[in-house]
Short mmCIF file of C-alpha atoms in Angstrom, two decimals:
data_model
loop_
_atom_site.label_atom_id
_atom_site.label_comp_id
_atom_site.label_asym_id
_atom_site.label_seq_id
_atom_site.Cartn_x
_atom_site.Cartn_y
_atom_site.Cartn_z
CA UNK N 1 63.67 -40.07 -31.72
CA UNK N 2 64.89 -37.02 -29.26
CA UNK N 3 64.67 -33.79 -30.96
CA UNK N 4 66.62 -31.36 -32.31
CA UNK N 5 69.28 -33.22 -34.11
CA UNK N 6 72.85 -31.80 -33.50
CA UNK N 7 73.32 -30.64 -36.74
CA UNK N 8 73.12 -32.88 -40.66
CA UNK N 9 76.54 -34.79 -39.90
CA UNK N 10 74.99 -36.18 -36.10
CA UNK N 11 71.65 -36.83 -38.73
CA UNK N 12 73.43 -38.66 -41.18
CA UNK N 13 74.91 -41.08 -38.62
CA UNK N 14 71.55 -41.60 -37.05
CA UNK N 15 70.45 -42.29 -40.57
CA UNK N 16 73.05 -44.78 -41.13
CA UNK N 17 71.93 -46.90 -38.47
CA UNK N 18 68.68 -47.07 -39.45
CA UNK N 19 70.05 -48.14 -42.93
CA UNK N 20 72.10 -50.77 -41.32
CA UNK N 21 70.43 -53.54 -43.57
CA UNK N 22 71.73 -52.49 -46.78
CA UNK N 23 75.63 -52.13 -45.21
CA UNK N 24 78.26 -53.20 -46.89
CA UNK N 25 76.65 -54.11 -50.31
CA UNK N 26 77.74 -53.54 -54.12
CA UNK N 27 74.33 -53.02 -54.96
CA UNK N 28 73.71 -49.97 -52.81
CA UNK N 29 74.23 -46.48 -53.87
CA UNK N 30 73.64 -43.12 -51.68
CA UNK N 31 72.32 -39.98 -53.83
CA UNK N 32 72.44 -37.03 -51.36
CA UNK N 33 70.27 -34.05 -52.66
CA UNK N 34 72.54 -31.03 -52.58
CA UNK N 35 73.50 -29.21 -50.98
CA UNK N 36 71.92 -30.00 -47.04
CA UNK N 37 71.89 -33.54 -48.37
CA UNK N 38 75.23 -33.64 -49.16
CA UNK N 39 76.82 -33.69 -45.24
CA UNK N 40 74.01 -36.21 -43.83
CA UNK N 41 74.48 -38.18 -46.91
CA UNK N 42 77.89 -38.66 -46.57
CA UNK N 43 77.62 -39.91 -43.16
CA UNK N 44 75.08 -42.31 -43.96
CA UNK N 45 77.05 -43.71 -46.53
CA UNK N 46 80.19 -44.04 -44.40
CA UNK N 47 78.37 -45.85 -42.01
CA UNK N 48 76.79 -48.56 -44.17
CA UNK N 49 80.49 -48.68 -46.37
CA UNK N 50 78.36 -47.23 -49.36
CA UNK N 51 79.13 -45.33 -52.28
CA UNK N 52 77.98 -41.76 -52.29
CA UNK N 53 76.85 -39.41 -55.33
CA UNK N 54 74.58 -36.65 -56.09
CA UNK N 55 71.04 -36.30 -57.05
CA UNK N 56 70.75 -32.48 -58.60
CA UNK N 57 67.29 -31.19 -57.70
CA UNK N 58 65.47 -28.25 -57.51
CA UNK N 59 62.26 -26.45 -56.79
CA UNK N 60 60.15 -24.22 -58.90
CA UNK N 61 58.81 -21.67 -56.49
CA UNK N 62 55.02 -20.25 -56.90
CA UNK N 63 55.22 -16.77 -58.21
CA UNK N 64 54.87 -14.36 -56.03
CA UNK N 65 55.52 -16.65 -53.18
CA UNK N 66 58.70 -18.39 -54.20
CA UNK N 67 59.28 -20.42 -51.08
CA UNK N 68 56.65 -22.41 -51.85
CA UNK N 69 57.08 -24.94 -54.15
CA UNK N 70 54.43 -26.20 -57.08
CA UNK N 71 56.89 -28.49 -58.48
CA UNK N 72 60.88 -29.43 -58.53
CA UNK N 73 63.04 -30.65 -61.75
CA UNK N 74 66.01 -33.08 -61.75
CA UNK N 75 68.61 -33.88 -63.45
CA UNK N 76 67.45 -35.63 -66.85
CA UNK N 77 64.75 -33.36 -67.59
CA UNK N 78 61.94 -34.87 -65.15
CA UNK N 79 59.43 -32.22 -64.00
CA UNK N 80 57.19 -32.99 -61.15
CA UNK N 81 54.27 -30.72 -60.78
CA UNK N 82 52.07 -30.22 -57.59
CA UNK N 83 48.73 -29.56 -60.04
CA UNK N 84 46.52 -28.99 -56.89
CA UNK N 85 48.42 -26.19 -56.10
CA UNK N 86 48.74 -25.07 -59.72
CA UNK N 87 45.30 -25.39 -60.13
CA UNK N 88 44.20 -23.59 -57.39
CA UNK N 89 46.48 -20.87 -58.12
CA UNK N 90 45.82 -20.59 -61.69
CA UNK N 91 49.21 -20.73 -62.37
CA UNK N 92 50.05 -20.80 -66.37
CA UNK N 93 51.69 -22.43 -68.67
CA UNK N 94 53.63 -19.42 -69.29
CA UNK N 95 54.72 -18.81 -66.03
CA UNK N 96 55.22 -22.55 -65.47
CA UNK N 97 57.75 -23.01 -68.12
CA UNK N 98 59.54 -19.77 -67.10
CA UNK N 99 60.47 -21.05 -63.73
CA UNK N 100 61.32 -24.18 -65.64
CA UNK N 101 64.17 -22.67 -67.51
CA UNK N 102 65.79 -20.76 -64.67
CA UNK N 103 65.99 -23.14 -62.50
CA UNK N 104 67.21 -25.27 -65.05
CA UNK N 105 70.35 -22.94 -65.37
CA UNK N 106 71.09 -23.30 -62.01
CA UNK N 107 70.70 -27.13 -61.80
CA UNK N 108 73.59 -27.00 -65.12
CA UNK N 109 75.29 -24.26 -62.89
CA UNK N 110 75.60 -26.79 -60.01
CA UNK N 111 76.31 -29.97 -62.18
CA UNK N 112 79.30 -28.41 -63.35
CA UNK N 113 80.19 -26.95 -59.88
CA UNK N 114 80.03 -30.48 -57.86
CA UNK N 115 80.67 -33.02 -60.35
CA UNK N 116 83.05 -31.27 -63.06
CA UNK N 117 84.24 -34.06 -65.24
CA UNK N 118 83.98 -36.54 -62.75
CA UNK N 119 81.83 -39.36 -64.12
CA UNK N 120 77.72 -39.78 -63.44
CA UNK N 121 77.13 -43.52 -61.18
CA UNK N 122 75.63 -46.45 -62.84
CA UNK N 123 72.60 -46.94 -61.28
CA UNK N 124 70.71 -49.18 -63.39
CA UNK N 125 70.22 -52.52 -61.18
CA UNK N 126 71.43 -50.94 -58.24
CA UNK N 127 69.62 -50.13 -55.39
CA UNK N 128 69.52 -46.47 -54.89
CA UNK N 129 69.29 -44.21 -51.29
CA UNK N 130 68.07 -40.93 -52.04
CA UNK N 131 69.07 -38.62 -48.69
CA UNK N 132 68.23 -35.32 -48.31
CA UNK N 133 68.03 -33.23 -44.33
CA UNK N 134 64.54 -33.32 -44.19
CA UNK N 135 61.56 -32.64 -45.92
CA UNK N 136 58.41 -29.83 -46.18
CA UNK N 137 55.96 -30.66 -49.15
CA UNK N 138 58.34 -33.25 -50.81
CA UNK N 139 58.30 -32.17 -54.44
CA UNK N 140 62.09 -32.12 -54.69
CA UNK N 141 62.15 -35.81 -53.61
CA UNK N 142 59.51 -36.97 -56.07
CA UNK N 143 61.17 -35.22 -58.63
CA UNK N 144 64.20 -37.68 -57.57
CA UNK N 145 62.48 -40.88 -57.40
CA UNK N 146 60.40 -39.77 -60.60
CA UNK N 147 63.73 -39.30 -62.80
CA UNK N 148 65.76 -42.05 -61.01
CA UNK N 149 63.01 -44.82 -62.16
CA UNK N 150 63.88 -43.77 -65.90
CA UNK N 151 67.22 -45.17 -65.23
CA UNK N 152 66.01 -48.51 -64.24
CA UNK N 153 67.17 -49.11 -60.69
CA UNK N 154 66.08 -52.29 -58.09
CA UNK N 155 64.55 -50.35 -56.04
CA UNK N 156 64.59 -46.76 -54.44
CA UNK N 157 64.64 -45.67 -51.42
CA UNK N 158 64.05 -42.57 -49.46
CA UNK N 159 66.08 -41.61 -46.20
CA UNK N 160 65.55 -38.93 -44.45
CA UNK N 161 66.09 -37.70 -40.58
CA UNK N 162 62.64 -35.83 -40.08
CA UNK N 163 59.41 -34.93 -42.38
CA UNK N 164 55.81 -34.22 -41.78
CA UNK N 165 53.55 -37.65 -41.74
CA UNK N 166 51.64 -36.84 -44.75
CA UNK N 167 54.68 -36.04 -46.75
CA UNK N 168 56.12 -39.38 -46.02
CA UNK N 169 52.69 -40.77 -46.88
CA UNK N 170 52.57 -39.57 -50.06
CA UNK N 171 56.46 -40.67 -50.58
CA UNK N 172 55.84 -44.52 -49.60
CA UNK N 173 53.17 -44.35 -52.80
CA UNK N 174 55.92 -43.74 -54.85
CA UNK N 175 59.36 -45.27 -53.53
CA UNK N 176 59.93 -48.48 -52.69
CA UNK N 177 60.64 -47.56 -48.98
CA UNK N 178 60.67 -44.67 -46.92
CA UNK N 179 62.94 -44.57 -44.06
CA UNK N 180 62.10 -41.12 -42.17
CA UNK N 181 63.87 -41.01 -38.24
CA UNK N 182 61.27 -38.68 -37.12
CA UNK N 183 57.85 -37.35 -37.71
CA UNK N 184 56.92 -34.19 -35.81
CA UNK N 185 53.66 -32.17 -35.64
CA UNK N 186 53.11 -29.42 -35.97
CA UNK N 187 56.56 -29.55 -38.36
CA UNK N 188 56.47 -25.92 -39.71
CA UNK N 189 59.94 -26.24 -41.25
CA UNK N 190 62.62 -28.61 -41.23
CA UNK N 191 65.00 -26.26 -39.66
CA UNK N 192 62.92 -26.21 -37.20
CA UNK N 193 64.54 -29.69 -36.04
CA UNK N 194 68.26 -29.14 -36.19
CA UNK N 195 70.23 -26.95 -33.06
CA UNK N 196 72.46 -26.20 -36.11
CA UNK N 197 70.94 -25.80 -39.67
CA UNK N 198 73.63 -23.36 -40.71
CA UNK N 199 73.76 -23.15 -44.83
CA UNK N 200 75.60 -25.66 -47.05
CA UNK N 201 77.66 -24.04 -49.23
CA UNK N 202 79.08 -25.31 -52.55
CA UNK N 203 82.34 -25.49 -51.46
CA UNK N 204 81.19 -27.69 -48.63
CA UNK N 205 79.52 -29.85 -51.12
CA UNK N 206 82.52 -30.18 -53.53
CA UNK N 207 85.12 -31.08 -50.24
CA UNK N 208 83.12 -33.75 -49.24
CA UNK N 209 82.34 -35.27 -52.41
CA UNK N 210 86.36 -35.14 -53.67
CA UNK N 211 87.15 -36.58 -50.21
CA UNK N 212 84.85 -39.44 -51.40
CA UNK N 213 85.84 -39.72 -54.79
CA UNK N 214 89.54 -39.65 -54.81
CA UNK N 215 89.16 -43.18 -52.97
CA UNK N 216 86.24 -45.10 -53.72
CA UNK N 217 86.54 -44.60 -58.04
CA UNK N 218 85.68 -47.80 -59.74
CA UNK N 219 84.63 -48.55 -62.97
CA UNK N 220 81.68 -50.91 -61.70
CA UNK N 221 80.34 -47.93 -60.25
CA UNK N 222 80.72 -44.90 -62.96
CA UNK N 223 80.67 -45.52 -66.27
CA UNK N 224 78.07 -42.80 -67.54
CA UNK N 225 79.86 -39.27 -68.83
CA UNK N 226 77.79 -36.29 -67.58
#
């Protein structure tokens, strides 16, 4: 795979290539991970004539050094912790269950942002794509594939344009496939691997999403109230 990607559109096309077996299916959903999710999921799931949703994530930064990430939460209420690094940090319970709650807010902040009244996708039976642009440490994505398995899907799996080897090491324990389009080392950051890794902004998210679901509604795909 020739590196840098274009931008998370040329990504998501590449990624829907790669996905070509599961084109054109019933059974298939796409869950992009806003909001850098959002663009290359879309264009995966034009490519293999999918439908496309969300899957609301988000980290829970280490205090004191909030870009790194000891955990994520998703929507449902699953909490994935990294307990090496909470461990070694001697992180509390206290400060644990504070970064909890706020990022909590802003996961109900951004449910009612993208979705609105707009239905949540059955995905019970189904088998779901979790995209995101790439990944660092992963916890977001566990946190995904961790609350997506209390919903009873066929399988899940993860695809995404570029992560570090161990990362997608530690995914394949946990989904039922990992489809990653590159592996780089050193990786250092997943920005790192786009020309253009401009921001995502929530108005970005919410135009491609609409564009999606003013055409594709069905009632064998969303039948859950949010």
């Amino acid at each position: 795979m020739r590196l840098p990607f274009e931008d998370r559109a040329y990504a998501g096309r590449l990624l829907g290539q790669a996905l070509a077996k599961y084109a054109n299916r019933p059974d298939v959903i796409v869950l992009a991970l806003p909001r850098g999710g959002v663009p290359v999921g879309f264009e995966a799931a034009q490519a293999i004539n999918a439908s496309l949703d969300i899957m609301l994530v988000r980290k829970l930064g280490t205090p004191g050094h909030e870009e790194l990430a000891m955990g994520a939460i998703a929507s449902g209420g699953m909490t994935v912790f990294n307990a090496d690094l909470v461990s070694r940090l001697h992180i509390g319970p206290e400060l644990m269950e504070a970064a909890i709650k706020r990022e909590q807010q802003e996961l109900q902040r951004r449910e009612q942002a993208y979705r609105g009244n707009h239905p949540l996708p059955v995905v019970e039976n189904r088998h779901v794509i979790l995209v995101d642009d790439g990944l660092a440490t992963g916890a977001s994505m566990r946190a995904a594939v961790a609350a997506l398995r209390q919903r009873n899907p066929a399988s899940v799996i993860v695809a995404i344009p570029v992560a570090p080897p161990d990362t997608v090491a530690m995914l394949k324990e946990e989904a039922d496939e990992v489809i990653c389009l590159a592996m780089p080392e050193p990786f250092s950051a997943v920005g790192r691997w786009y020309r253009d890794f401009s921001q995502t902004t929530d108005e970005d998210v919410k135009s491609l999403l609409e564009s999606v679901w003013s055409t594709e509604f069905s009632s064998a795909n969303y039948t859950e109230k949010p």
